[in-house]
């Protein structure tokens, strides 16, 4: 025999339902409306419950945008819940009617709670059944808002505890829900409440709200839903886990039985719409006769969607920027929550038209896989003076799967390890620019002559005022025969290793490293400090292409280095802006040094310069520097005008296979492929971004064309354990 629990839950529920009903109906305090000590005390308890509910914006999809043809294009989305908030006018009338007729027919006239439904639920509870709700749409909205608030608490333990509290089956929880519902009903219009409800409800899996539901299940917007589709969505919200229609293989509710469970509920919705005179008998019968025909249109979560724009790696870089930027939250967990739930619109610096050109250029010359070498290639473009990343591509396809097929990876070769997983690559002779800058800053000139005949350099011949360096002699070779001495200007254009080793003996290795660091140079693996032995001069430190491009952009920007940035602006779904950490611009070298470095590097693209074959031959003033390591294991080309800096790296991701004569695509080799990529990029970049006249070099730093001097030796020692890229250019 069932136990009847009259004194407890039933009395409390009935009294509170009456109190709430009277409160809404006559808008007076419970103490005035009701008589009797027991009822009055219960009414006071009800009135003492919190009534303010902060209805925050529910979780929404965040979107990353890039420019294409000057227009913003969405390239990727991130979400914990796939939801797009829409206005009342963007929701089909049939959805609203279906929800009201099925979930809460008295919605238009009730005061936030359905008193009749609540009494029915209380009676069921008192008779020993589960606690029943009889919840109005407003109450359901309140419950969903509370659940949303739980899901944004950060830690799983807090979320679970909160969720248990706001969903527990108890009279006390129901009473609080009613109290909130009445307050919400007073503050918001019926249209606002219904729209909020339809935007927040779960519709199976990660799909929430009618807009995302319409797009996911039927490939239309919420405004385009027809009667059958509207009734189906309202049917699903009754039991999203069991009534979703994106699992065709489900034996209980799949395509084989016409999604029988969902259809039964959908047909019930249609019948309720007919009972409440929102559709005709003919509409009802025609809709019931129609099968459920989903058109699943999934929204890709994460950077996989950006692959269609060749922007998977850039997208992943942006995501990592967000996760490292305190503007998006105090902790990384906070930042993930912000990205996945706040409906951010992230407008980036990426130029999709340039991106397409860069991908085509790299893929034309560099294969995604090779049988005997782990081949890699990257090309990145920076805007001098702003740090904006305009393009970022590599030779592989972006794939985050643990079983990514050959030719694909999630590792971003263009960035530091913390922002993409790569530990960087030795840069070869592109690092010579920092020795050249220190040479000029120390009072030397471009027309000064240095000895090129020494090929073994005892470490005692070098000075480092920051470290006690010691080690074996440093062997240095050139790629080809050179005169016994030559000007620094010509040595730079032809990238003569022994000339730069001789220059290094006249400088302080510590100061070269400090100058490089002032121009943004740092190890890609995050380790502190650069290796400062003599072989540093020829580029043994492992850097990312983005870091090297940013440093060269500093020389193009008059000696002022600007940290790279990928995000221009960010707005949240609530209309508020988030200000991402902006670029930081600092002077690394004087304007005179920068101008003279630029002047010297123009020779790299001319005459006997190492990158002359890459010169597109247009009139845009530009400069460049090449870099290779021993046997061309790693190959680099950096080119720049005052408006862009572009860096190409082609080499071994791991291992040390010499690429000097290894065939690549389009008739190139591992050494020459970078020139084809660079020429294509310079042609496009010169047309699109151009460049102003390069600044006039400082005459005192250029020096007399007749002046000659021989290298003088210094003294010190080194711990050179990293092999020098001794024959590269």
XYZ file of C-alpha atoms in Angstrom:
729
model
C 0.000 0.000 0.000
C 1.384 3.431 -1.034
C 2.266 5.812 1.782
C 0.548 9.200 1.492
C 2.811 12.039 2.644
C 0.234 14.752 3.324
C 1.852 16.750 6.113
C 5.187 17.371 4.368
C 5.717 17.832 0.682
C 2.045 18.087 -0.197
C 1.232 20.815 2.337
C 4.330 22.787 1.439
C 3.735 22.485 -2.291
C 0.039 23.320 -2.131
C 0.542 26.278 0.181
C 3.350 27.648 -1.911
C 1.448 27.162 -5.139
C -1.484 29.072 -3.713
C 0.801 31.749 -2.327
C 2.529 32.158 -5.655
C -0.749 32.186 -7.529
C -2.247 34.811 -5.296
C 0.961 36.831 -5.418
C 0.775 36.966 -9.164
C -2.989 37.374 -9.410
C -3.545 40.188 -6.985
C 0.004 41.606 -6.639
C -0.111 41.847 -2.854
C 2.111 40.385 -0.164
C 1.397 36.819 0.950
C 0.650 37.955 4.513
C -2.234 40.140 3.287
C -3.555 37.685 0.764
C -3.721 34.668 3.055
C -4.967 34.014 6.561
C -3.962 31.417 9.117
C -0.716 30.926 10.983
C 0.495 27.892 9.012
C -0.164 29.438 5.627
C 1.211 32.811 6.724
C 4.457 31.250 7.944
C 4.888 29.354 4.689
C 4.199 32.534 2.765
C 6.868 34.361 4.755
C 9.306 31.567 3.973
C 8.479 31.888 0.284
C 8.857 35.652 0.366
C 12.258 35.324 2.064
C 13.680 33.221 -0.780
C 16.072 35.053 -3.141
C 14.166 36.585 -6.032
C 16.983 38.100 -8.094
C 18.276 35.906 -10.882
C 21.135 37.178 -13.012
C 20.223 36.005 -16.485
C 23.616 36.072 -18.106
C 24.230 35.375 -21.745
C 24.234 31.591 -22.247
C 27.130 29.733 -23.736
C 27.650 30.472 -27.408
C 29.925 29.554 -30.276
C 33.115 31.592 -30.679
C 34.234 32.315 -34.226
C 37.603 33.211 -35.745
C 37.559 35.523 -38.759
C 40.099 36.411 -41.444
C 39.985 38.822 -44.369
C 39.258 37.705 -47.918
C 38.824 40.331 -50.585
C 38.577 42.863 -47.773
C 35.620 41.059 -46.170
C 35.501 39.148 -42.895
C 35.221 35.389 -43.414
C 34.584 32.868 -40.639
C 37.299 30.213 -40.731
C 36.743 28.251 -37.513
C 34.457 27.886 -34.491
C 34.999 26.828 -30.896
C 32.291 25.768 -28.496
C 31.416 23.709 -25.466
C 27.786 24.104 -26.515
C 26.865 24.747 -30.135
C 24.543 27.700 -29.692
C 23.839 30.856 -31.670
C 21.642 33.434 -29.940
C 18.998 34.965 -32.227
C 16.285 37.569 -31.786
C 12.566 36.842 -31.602
C 12.122 37.980 -35.199
C 14.628 35.338 -36.365
C 12.592 32.425 -34.989
C 9.769 30.876 -37.000
C 6.296 31.445 -35.520
C 5.596 27.710 -35.771
C 8.392 26.974 -33.271
C 7.007 29.441 -30.752
C 3.479 28.094 -31.133
C 4.645 24.498 -30.831
C 6.605 25.244 -27.652
C 3.747 27.076 -25.956
C 1.010 24.636 -26.996
C 3.015 21.632 -25.829
C 5.010 22.872 -22.860
C 2.831 25.590 -21.323
C -0.570 26.448 -22.859
C -1.276 29.033 -20.126
C 2.039 30.823 -20.756
C 0.444 34.050 -22.019
C -1.721 34.605 -18.911
C 0.149 33.011 -16.023
C 2.343 34.969 -13.663
C 5.562 33.066 -14.157
C 4.355 29.757 -12.736
C 1.654 27.406 -13.910
C -0.449 27.103 -10.746
C -2.651 24.347 -12.183
C 0.330 22.337 -13.284
C 2.089 22.896 -9.976
C -0.943 21.673 -7.999
C -1.111 18.622 -10.207
C 2.563 17.973 -9.541
C 2.114 18.487 -5.806
C -0.742 16.008 -5.693
C 1.384 13.448 -7.496
C 4.161 13.985 -4.999
C 1.841 13.644 -2.036
C 0.549 10.337 -3.359
C 4.050 8.897 -3.117
C 5.147 9.371 -6.680
C 8.298 11.235 -7.762
C 8.260 14.943 -7.108
C 6.496 16.411 -10.135
C 7.123 19.769 -11.672
C 4.248 21.085 -13.732
C 6.868 23.622 -14.785
C 5.937 26.636 -16.832
C 8.132 27.791 -19.706
C 9.392 30.526 -17.403
C 10.374 27.940 -14.796
C 12.084 25.809 -17.418
C 13.938 28.912 -18.590
C 15.026 29.631 -15.014
C 16.267 26.069 -14.575
C 18.283 26.240 -17.809
C 19.781 29.581 -16.772
C 20.864 28.096 -13.456
C 22.409 25.101 -15.211
C 24.280 27.459 -17.528
C 25.663 29.322 -14.547
C 26.874 26.024 -13.110
C 28.664 25.080 -16.314
C 30.736 28.254 -16.231
C 32.224 27.720 -12.762
C 35.545 26.416 -14.078
C 36.333 23.222 -12.164
C 34.409 20.008 -12.709
C 33.826 19.502 -8.987
C 32.194 22.935 -8.695
C 30.124 22.285 -11.799
C 28.917 18.910 -10.515
C 28.047 20.276 -7.079
C 26.175 23.237 -8.537
C 24.342 21.074 -11.069
C 23.203 18.688 -8.370
C 21.860 21.603 -6.351
C 19.893 23.273 -9.150
C 18.427 20.054 -10.547
C 17.682 18.090 -7.380
C 14.165 16.686 -7.132
C 12.896 18.376 -3.976
C 10.116 20.751 -2.905
C 12.719 23.258 -1.688
C 14.419 23.474 -5.063
C 11.036 23.760 -6.776
C 10.008 26.599 -4.504
C 13.176 28.548 -5.278
C 12.589 27.976 -8.982
C 9.049 29.335 -8.617
C 10.311 32.394 -6.753
C 12.810 33.131 -9.491
C 10.185 32.531 -12.184
C 7.819 35.103 -10.690
C 10.640 37.660 -10.508
C 11.672 36.942 -14.098
C 8.061 37.277 -15.234
C 7.881 40.718 -13.648
C 11.119 41.913 -15.197
C 10.845 40.569 -18.735
C 8.122 40.441 -21.368
C 6.581 37.170 -22.467
C 8.332 37.522 -25.813
C 11.711 37.959 -24.126
C 11.155 34.940 -21.885
C 10.056 32.692 -24.757
C 12.952 33.820 -26.929
C 15.411 33.266 -24.090
C 13.967 29.810 -23.488
C 14.195 28.802 -27.148
C 17.771 30.058 -27.300
C 18.943 28.104 -24.275
C 17.255 24.674 -24.441
C 19.286 21.566 -25.142
C 18.564 19.685 -28.344
C 20.909 16.730 -28.081
C 24.675 16.361 -27.789
C 26.343 19.766 -27.963
C 23.465 21.385 -29.851
C 21.603 24.083 -27.935
C 18.949 26.588 -28.975
C 16.663 26.631 -31.992
C 19.112 28.379 -34.317
C 21.877 25.813 -33.858
C 19.237 23.053 -33.791
C 17.715 24.181 -37.081
C 21.133 24.441 -38.730
C 22.375 21.127 -37.340
C 19.333 18.917 -37.872
C 17.860 20.471 -41.023
C 20.463 22.760 -42.619
C 18.230 25.849 -42.321
C 17.997 28.847 -40.022
C 15.452 29.054 -37.211
C 13.482 31.550 -39.300
C 13.234 29.056 -42.169
C 11.837 26.124 -40.188
C 8.603 24.644 -41.569
C 5.825 23.169 -39.468
C 7.159 19.606 -39.390
C 10.675 20.743 -38.543
C 9.423 23.103 -35.832
C 7.378 20.339 -34.214
C 10.360 17.989 -34.395
C 12.665 20.408 -32.549
C 10.065 20.959 -29.830
C 9.684 17.187 -29.599
C 13.440 16.749 -29.144
C 13.673 19.285 -26.311
C 11.342 17.066 -24.273
C 14.052 14.402 -24.036
C 17.173 15.393 -26.007
C 19.221 12.320 -25.116
C 16.670 9.872 -26.512
C 14.884 11.891 -29.186
C 17.817 13.400 -31.107
C 17.734 12.497 -34.809
C 21.432 12.441 -35.648
C 21.972 8.771 -34.804
C 20.489 6.872 -37.770
C 21.896 3.536 -36.572
C 20.041 3.717 -33.250
C 17.851 0.609 -33.047
C 15.155 2.297 -30.944
C 15.071 5.654 -32.698
C 16.930 5.543 -35.987
C 16.372 5.782 -39.705
C 15.242 2.150 -39.993
C 12.063 2.835 -38.022
C 11.639 6.411 -39.198
C 12.889 7.826 -35.876
C 9.823 6.317 -34.265
C 10.225 7.761 -30.770
C 10.785 11.275 -32.045
C 7.947 10.984 -34.560
C 5.518 9.909 -31.851
C 6.433 12.956 -29.783
C 6.409 15.214 -32.863
C 2.918 14.028 -33.764
C 1.802 14.761 -30.203
C 3.160 18.301 -30.588
C 1.213 18.719 -33.832
C -1.977 17.520 -32.153
C -1.525 20.033 -29.334
C -1.042 22.793 -31.896
C -4.337 21.770 -33.489
C -6.147 21.638 -30.139
C -5.013 25.198 -29.434
C -6.100 26.368 -32.899
C -2.635 27.276 -34.173
C -2.884 24.910 -37.150
C -5.745 23.493 -39.130
C -6.817 19.851 -39.285
C -5.436 19.662 -42.798
C -2.068 21.039 -41.666
C -2.019 18.629 -38.742
C -2.803 15.584 -40.872
C -0.346 16.526 -43.616
C 2.426 17.123 -41.105
C 1.751 13.856 -39.270
C 1.908 12.025 -42.587
C 5.293 13.521 -43.388
C 8.345 11.453 -42.429
C 11.167 12.862 -40.324
C 13.962 13.691 -42.768
C 17.025 15.143 -41.062
C 19.754 16.885 -43.023
C 22.596 16.816 -40.543
C 24.847 19.831 -41.060
C 27.511 19.742 -38.380
C 29.456 22.770 -37.207
C 33.096 21.736 -36.945
C 34.514 22.449 -33.520
C 38.082 23.705 -33.642
C 40.643 24.446 -36.317
C 39.823 21.529 -38.609
C 37.329 23.776 -40.422
C 40.093 26.265 -41.243
C 41.832 23.679 -43.412
C 39.569 24.645 -46.313
C 41.338 28.030 -46.262
C 44.803 26.484 -45.730
C 44.646 28.189 -42.348
C 44.627 25.302 -39.876
C 48.038 26.168 -38.454
C 47.275 29.865 -38.209
C 43.978 29.061 -36.475
C 45.784 26.849 -33.984
C 48.289 29.653 -33.394
C 45.416 32.052 -32.640
C 43.910 29.540 -30.210
C 47.247 29.254 -28.420
C 47.567 33.041 -28.331
C 44.188 33.189 -26.569
C 45.207 30.486 -24.098
C 48.380 32.424 -23.202
C 46.800 35.883 -22.966
C 45.560 37.019 -19.536
C 43.109 39.355 -21.286
C 40.932 36.272 -21.793
C 41.086 35.046 -18.192
C 43.317 34.695 -15.168
C 44.132 31.016 -15.690
C 44.357 28.809 -18.749
C 41.151 27.066 -17.640
C 39.428 30.474 -17.560
C 40.689 31.256 -21.052
C 39.463 27.943 -22.427
C 36.065 28.668 -20.910
C 36.069 32.136 -22.465
C 36.910 30.744 -25.892
C 34.433 27.874 -25.710
C 31.451 29.645 -24.144
C 31.478 33.431 -24.538
C 30.508 33.693 -28.195
C 33.666 35.587 -29.112
C 34.120 37.121 -32.514
C 37.880 37.038 -33.021
C 38.995 39.189 -35.939
C 42.506 38.240 -36.963
C 45.298 39.731 -39.049
C 45.237 36.890 -41.584
C 44.973 37.842 -45.258
C 43.326 34.806 -46.886
C 44.211 35.929 -50.403
C 47.882 36.146 -49.443
C 47.516 32.884 -47.523
C 46.341 31.102 -50.667
C 49.313 32.442 -52.616
C 51.731 31.402 -49.877
C 50.322 27.881 -49.701
C 50.453 27.518 -53.464
C 54.031 28.816 -53.575
C 55.267 26.475 -50.864
C 53.400 23.448 -52.205
C 54.740 24.111 -55.715
C 58.307 23.557 -54.568
C 58.174 21.486 -51.370
C 56.480 18.064 -51.108
C 54.481 17.139 -48.019
C 56.382 13.861 -47.643
C 59.645 12.284 -48.827
C 60.728 8.697 -48.425
C 64.123 9.281 -46.846
C 63.852 12.646 -45.129
C 61.340 14.132 -42.683
C 60.871 17.160 -44.883
C 59.380 20.372 -43.585
C 58.616 23.770 -45.014
C 57.157 26.989 -43.688
C 56.417 30.455 -44.981
C 55.264 33.347 -42.802
C 54.649 37.040 -43.461
C 54.868 39.846 -40.869
C 53.901 43.509 -41.197
C 56.760 45.753 -39.967
C 55.732 48.345 -37.400
C 52.590 46.488 -36.314
C 53.729 42.900 -35.803
C 50.586 41.682 -37.591
C 50.894 38.155 -38.967
C 49.573 38.346 -42.534
C 50.113 34.723 -43.595
C 51.350 31.438 -42.152
C 51.570 28.187 -44.116
C 53.548 24.971 -44.190
C 54.060 21.995 -46.479
C 51.868 19.586 -44.474
C 48.133 19.395 -43.799
C 46.831 20.378 -40.370
C 45.633 17.269 -38.528
C 45.254 16.842 -34.768
C 44.585 13.111 -34.874
C 46.909 10.818 -32.966
C 47.009 8.712 -36.129
C 47.575 11.538 -38.602
C 48.504 10.159 -42.038
C 51.868 10.952 -43.665
C 52.048 14.513 -44.888
C 49.941 15.841 -42.038
C 50.646 16.926 -38.472
C 49.394 19.216 -35.734
C 52.888 20.668 -35.156
C 53.174 24.233 -36.407
C 56.673 24.699 -37.844
C 56.258 28.496 -37.971
C 55.900 29.143 -34.245
C 57.570 28.521 -30.926
C 56.960 25.281 -29.064
C 54.507 26.895 -26.651
C 52.359 28.094 -29.555
C 52.483 25.103 -31.884
C 54.782 22.342 -30.700
C 57.917 23.017 -32.791
C 61.312 23.414 -31.126
C 62.643 25.481 -34.020
C 65.510 25.036 -36.465
C 69.090 26.254 -36.842
C 69.019 29.392 -38.967
C 72.387 29.311 -40.658
C 73.607 32.562 -42.178
C 70.366 34.468 -41.617
C 71.735 34.995 -38.097
C 74.669 36.968 -39.564
C 72.464 40.062 -39.610
C 72.982 40.439 -35.856
C 76.757 40.235 -36.152
C 76.549 42.796 -38.946
C 74.414 45.119 -36.794
C 76.803 44.806 -33.847
C 79.718 45.395 -36.219
C 78.207 48.722 -37.264
C 77.089 49.658 -33.740
C 80.669 49.074 -32.524
C 82.134 51.622 -34.911
C 83.088 49.429 -37.860
C 82.024 50.029 -41.457
C 80.662 48.143 -44.453
C 83.654 49.008 -46.583
C 86.126 47.759 -44.022
C 88.044 44.701 -45.278
C 88.403 41.503 -43.272
C 90.573 38.416 -43.677
C 88.841 35.356 -45.148
C 91.722 32.856 -45.131
C 91.463 31.520 -41.588
C 89.485 28.257 -41.365
C 90.238 27.151 -37.817
C 89.443 29.555 -35.024
C 90.770 28.861 -31.515
C 88.174 29.926 -28.997
C 90.801 32.050 -27.283
C 90.562 34.444 -30.213
C 86.991 35.400 -29.247
C 85.656 37.620 -26.485
C 82.530 37.082 -24.427
C 82.145 39.429 -21.464
C 79.078 37.580 -20.182
C 80.260 33.968 -20.175
C 83.465 32.034 -19.632
C 83.642 30.273 -22.975
C 86.042 27.432 -23.645
C 86.242 24.552 -26.045
C 87.831 23.034 -29.095
C 88.836 25.198 -32.064
C 85.983 26.142 -34.362
C 86.337 24.927 -37.982
C 84.802 27.237 -40.589
C 84.568 26.735 -44.353
C 83.028 28.554 -47.267
C 80.793 27.130 -49.953
C 83.211 28.295 -52.648
C 86.631 29.890 -53.127
C 86.920 33.517 -52.056
C 89.605 36.232 -52.124
C 92.043 36.476 -49.222
C 90.192 39.538 -47.947
C 87.005 41.321 -48.847
C 84.772 44.135 -47.737
C 82.042 43.443 -45.217
C 79.578 44.788 -47.789
C 80.531 42.104 -50.320
C 80.923 39.435 -47.629
C 77.341 40.116 -46.595
C 75.966 39.899 -50.125
C 77.821 36.646 -50.776
C 77.421 35.366 -47.191
C 81.100 34.506 -46.630
C 81.465 32.484 -43.444
C 85.146 33.102 -42.767
C 84.625 36.850 -43.179
C 81.943 36.846 -40.496
C 84.063 34.654 -38.234
C 86.824 37.244 -38.614
C 84.353 40.013 -37.808
C 83.241 38.090 -34.742
C 86.786 38.062 -33.379
C 86.680 41.862 -33.306
C 83.407 41.953 -31.391
C 81.974 40.811 -28.071
C 79.891 37.666 -28.539
C 77.830 38.707 -25.530
C 76.893 41.967 -27.228
C 75.934 40.161 -30.439
C 73.582 37.945 -28.397
C 72.155 40.920 -26.526
C 71.516 42.781 -29.764
C 69.761 39.728 -31.216
C 67.611 39.426 -28.103
C 66.776 43.129 -28.311
C 65.419 42.367 -31.786
C 63.161 39.652 -30.373
C 65.390 36.632 -30.912
C 64.836 33.767 -28.476
C 64.996 29.983 -28.594
C 61.874 28.308 -29.928
C 61.853 25.712 -27.152
C 61.443 28.385 -24.480
C 64.892 27.897 -22.941
C 66.373 31.038 -21.479
C 69.321 32.694 -23.185
C 70.993 32.027 -26.498
C 74.020 29.833 -27.049
C 76.864 32.396 -27.183
C 79.861 30.441 -28.439
C 81.615 31.524 -31.667
C 79.428 29.253 -33.824
C 76.478 31.414 -32.796
C 77.651 33.801 -35.513
C 76.686 31.311 -38.208
C 73.284 30.463 -36.768
C 73.311 27.395 -34.519
C 70.532 28.607 -32.218
C 67.200 26.987 -33.077
C 64.568 29.601 -33.838
C 61.072 29.679 -35.268
C 60.357 31.295 -38.654
C 57.955 33.691 -36.923
C 60.671 34.875 -34.546
C 63.213 35.385 -37.324
C 60.697 37.208 -39.531
C 59.757 39.508 -36.646
C 63.404 40.414 -36.054
C 64.005 41.249 -39.709
C 60.787 43.282 -39.683
C 62.441 45.297 -36.913
C 65.290 46.218 -39.249
C 62.711 47.228 -41.868
C 61.013 49.336 -39.197
C 63.991 51.567 -38.483
C 65.437 49.326 -35.777
C 62.208 49.061 -33.758
C 61.147 45.467 -33.103
C 57.432 44.722 -32.609
C 56.198 41.484 -31.083
C 54.030 39.440 -33.456
C 50.252 39.641 -33.058
C 47.525 37.658 -34.784
C 44.369 39.237 -33.333
C 43.097 42.683 -34.299
C 39.978 42.849 -32.114
C 37.597 40.683 -30.108
C 33.946 41.133 -29.167
C 31.818 38.970 -26.889
C 28.264 37.844 -27.507
C 27.076 40.375 -24.924
C 28.516 43.193 -27.025
C 31.467 43.916 -24.763
C 34.984 43.971 -26.151
C 38.048 42.108 -24.983
C 41.323 43.926 -25.592
C 43.934 41.285 -26.426
C 47.501 42.023 -25.455
C 48.754 44.408 -28.161
C 52.088 44.317 -29.909
C 54.972 45.737 -27.902
C 57.428 47.796 -29.941
C 60.894 48.483 -28.566
C 64.049 49.862 -30.105
C 66.568 47.118 -30.694
C 69.162 49.045 -32.730
C 69.541 52.650 -33.726
C 67.831 53.958 -36.838
C 71.280 54.524 -38.361
C 72.352 50.926 -37.780
C 69.047 49.615 -39.156
C 69.271 51.777 -42.288
C 72.835 50.656 -42.957
C 71.968 46.990 -42.388
C 69.085 47.326 -44.867
C 71.461 48.922 -47.342
C 73.962 46.060 -47.028
C 71.261 43.391 -47.350
C 70.056 44.849 -50.653
C 73.174 43.325 -52.185
C 71.915 39.825 -51.365
C 69.324 40.215 -54.154
C 71.745 41.719 -56.677
C 74.702 40.622 -58.834
C 76.640 37.888 -57.043
C 74.328 38.034 -54.014
C 73.190 34.645 -52.694
C 69.487 35.348 -53.402
C 69.844 37.146 -56.727
C 67.949 34.330 -58.476
C 64.920 35.037 -56.276
C 64.723 38.719 -57.218
C 61.408 39.337 -59.051
C 63.017 42.272 -60.856
C 60.396 44.874 -60.021
C 61.013 48.377 -58.732
C 60.020 47.825 -55.084
C 63.005 48.511 -52.776
C 63.777 45.410 -50.750
C 66.493 43.496 -48.933
C 67.077 39.840 -48.070
C 69.304 37.255 -46.428
C 69.822 33.572 -47.058
C 70.805 30.889 -44.596
C 71.882 27.256 -44.810
C 73.470 24.892 -42.353
C 76.085 22.214 -43.115
C 75.079 20.189 -46.188
C 71.930 22.325 -46.430
C 70.171 20.376 -43.686
C 68.215 23.591 -43.001
C 67.567 26.299 -45.609
C 66.247 29.828 -45.134
C 65.372 32.954 -47.074
C 64.132 36.149 -45.441
C 63.016 39.045 -47.645
C 61.639 42.439 -46.673
C 60.413 45.846 -47.722
C 59.203 48.555 -45.369
C 55.685 47.076 -45.700
C 56.238 43.332 -45.296
C 58.754 40.753 -44.122
C 58.550 37.208 -45.447
C 60.486 34.196 -44.145
C 60.814 30.793 -45.808
C 62.264 27.735 -44.104
C 62.786 24.383 -45.848
C 64.619 21.578 -44.096
C 64.686 18.580 -41.810
C 61.962 18.494 -39.174
C 64.115 15.912 -37.449
C 67.246 14.122 -38.549
C 70.074 15.633 -40.562
C 69.766 14.598 -44.185
C 71.781 16.884 -46.447
C 69.440 18.572 -48.937
C 71.989 20.377 -51.102
C 71.332 18.233 -54.163
C 68.156 16.429 -53.117
C 65.444 16.892 -55.774
C 62.374 18.827 -54.688
C 59.446 19.880 -56.882
C 59.449 22.086 -59.992
C 63.019 21.126 -60.833
C 64.538 22.538 -57.656
C 66.693 21.064 -54.915
C 66.592 21.313 -51.165
C 68.907 24.311 -51.497
C 67.228 26.170 -54.362
C 63.537 25.571 -53.570
C 63.495 28.563 -51.224
C 64.309 30.883 -54.117
C 61.245 29.764 -56.057
C 59.039 30.256 -53.011
C 60.614 33.631 -52.245
C 60.310 34.920 -55.795
C 56.606 34.019 -55.945
C 55.956 35.645 -52.589
C 57.899 38.823 -53.360
C 56.064 39.225 -56.667
C 52.676 39.036 -54.936
C 53.684 41.013 -51.858
C 55.272 43.796 -53.903
C 52.048 44.166 -55.867
C 49.746 44.031 -52.859
C 51.741 45.683 -50.076
C 54.656 47.292 -51.897
C 57.298 49.197 -49.991
C 58.630 52.691 -49.520
C 62.146 53.793 -50.346
C 64.592 52.265 -47.900
C 66.237 54.802 -45.567
C 69.589 56.273 -46.513
C 72.473 54.452 -44.795
C 74.681 56.303 -42.378
C 77.751 57.411 -44.404
C 80.047 56.946 -41.429
C 78.922 53.327 -41.165
C 79.354 52.704 -44.864
C 82.902 54.052 -44.763
C 85.396 54.846 -47.484
C 85.507 52.527 -50.467
C 89.310 52.708 -50.417
C 89.662 51.866 -46.751
C 91.042 48.441 -45.909
C 91.892 46.912 -42.607
C 92.764 43.436 -41.501
C 90.989 41.574 -38.770
C 92.507 41.858 -35.330
C 92.364 39.027 -32.853
C 90.727 39.112 -29.492
C 91.117 36.571 -26.733
C 88.748 34.382 -24.818
C 87.387 30.837 -24.888
C 84.224 28.918 -25.687
C 82.243 25.831 -24.758
C 81.148 25.276 -28.338
C 79.352 21.941 -28.305
C 76.880 22.783 -31.060
C 78.271 22.096 -34.554
C 78.698 25.145 -36.704
C 76.861 25.421 -40.020
C 80.254 26.106 -41.494
C 79.651 25.930 -45.235
C 76.250 27.563 -45.549
C 75.256 30.741 -47.281
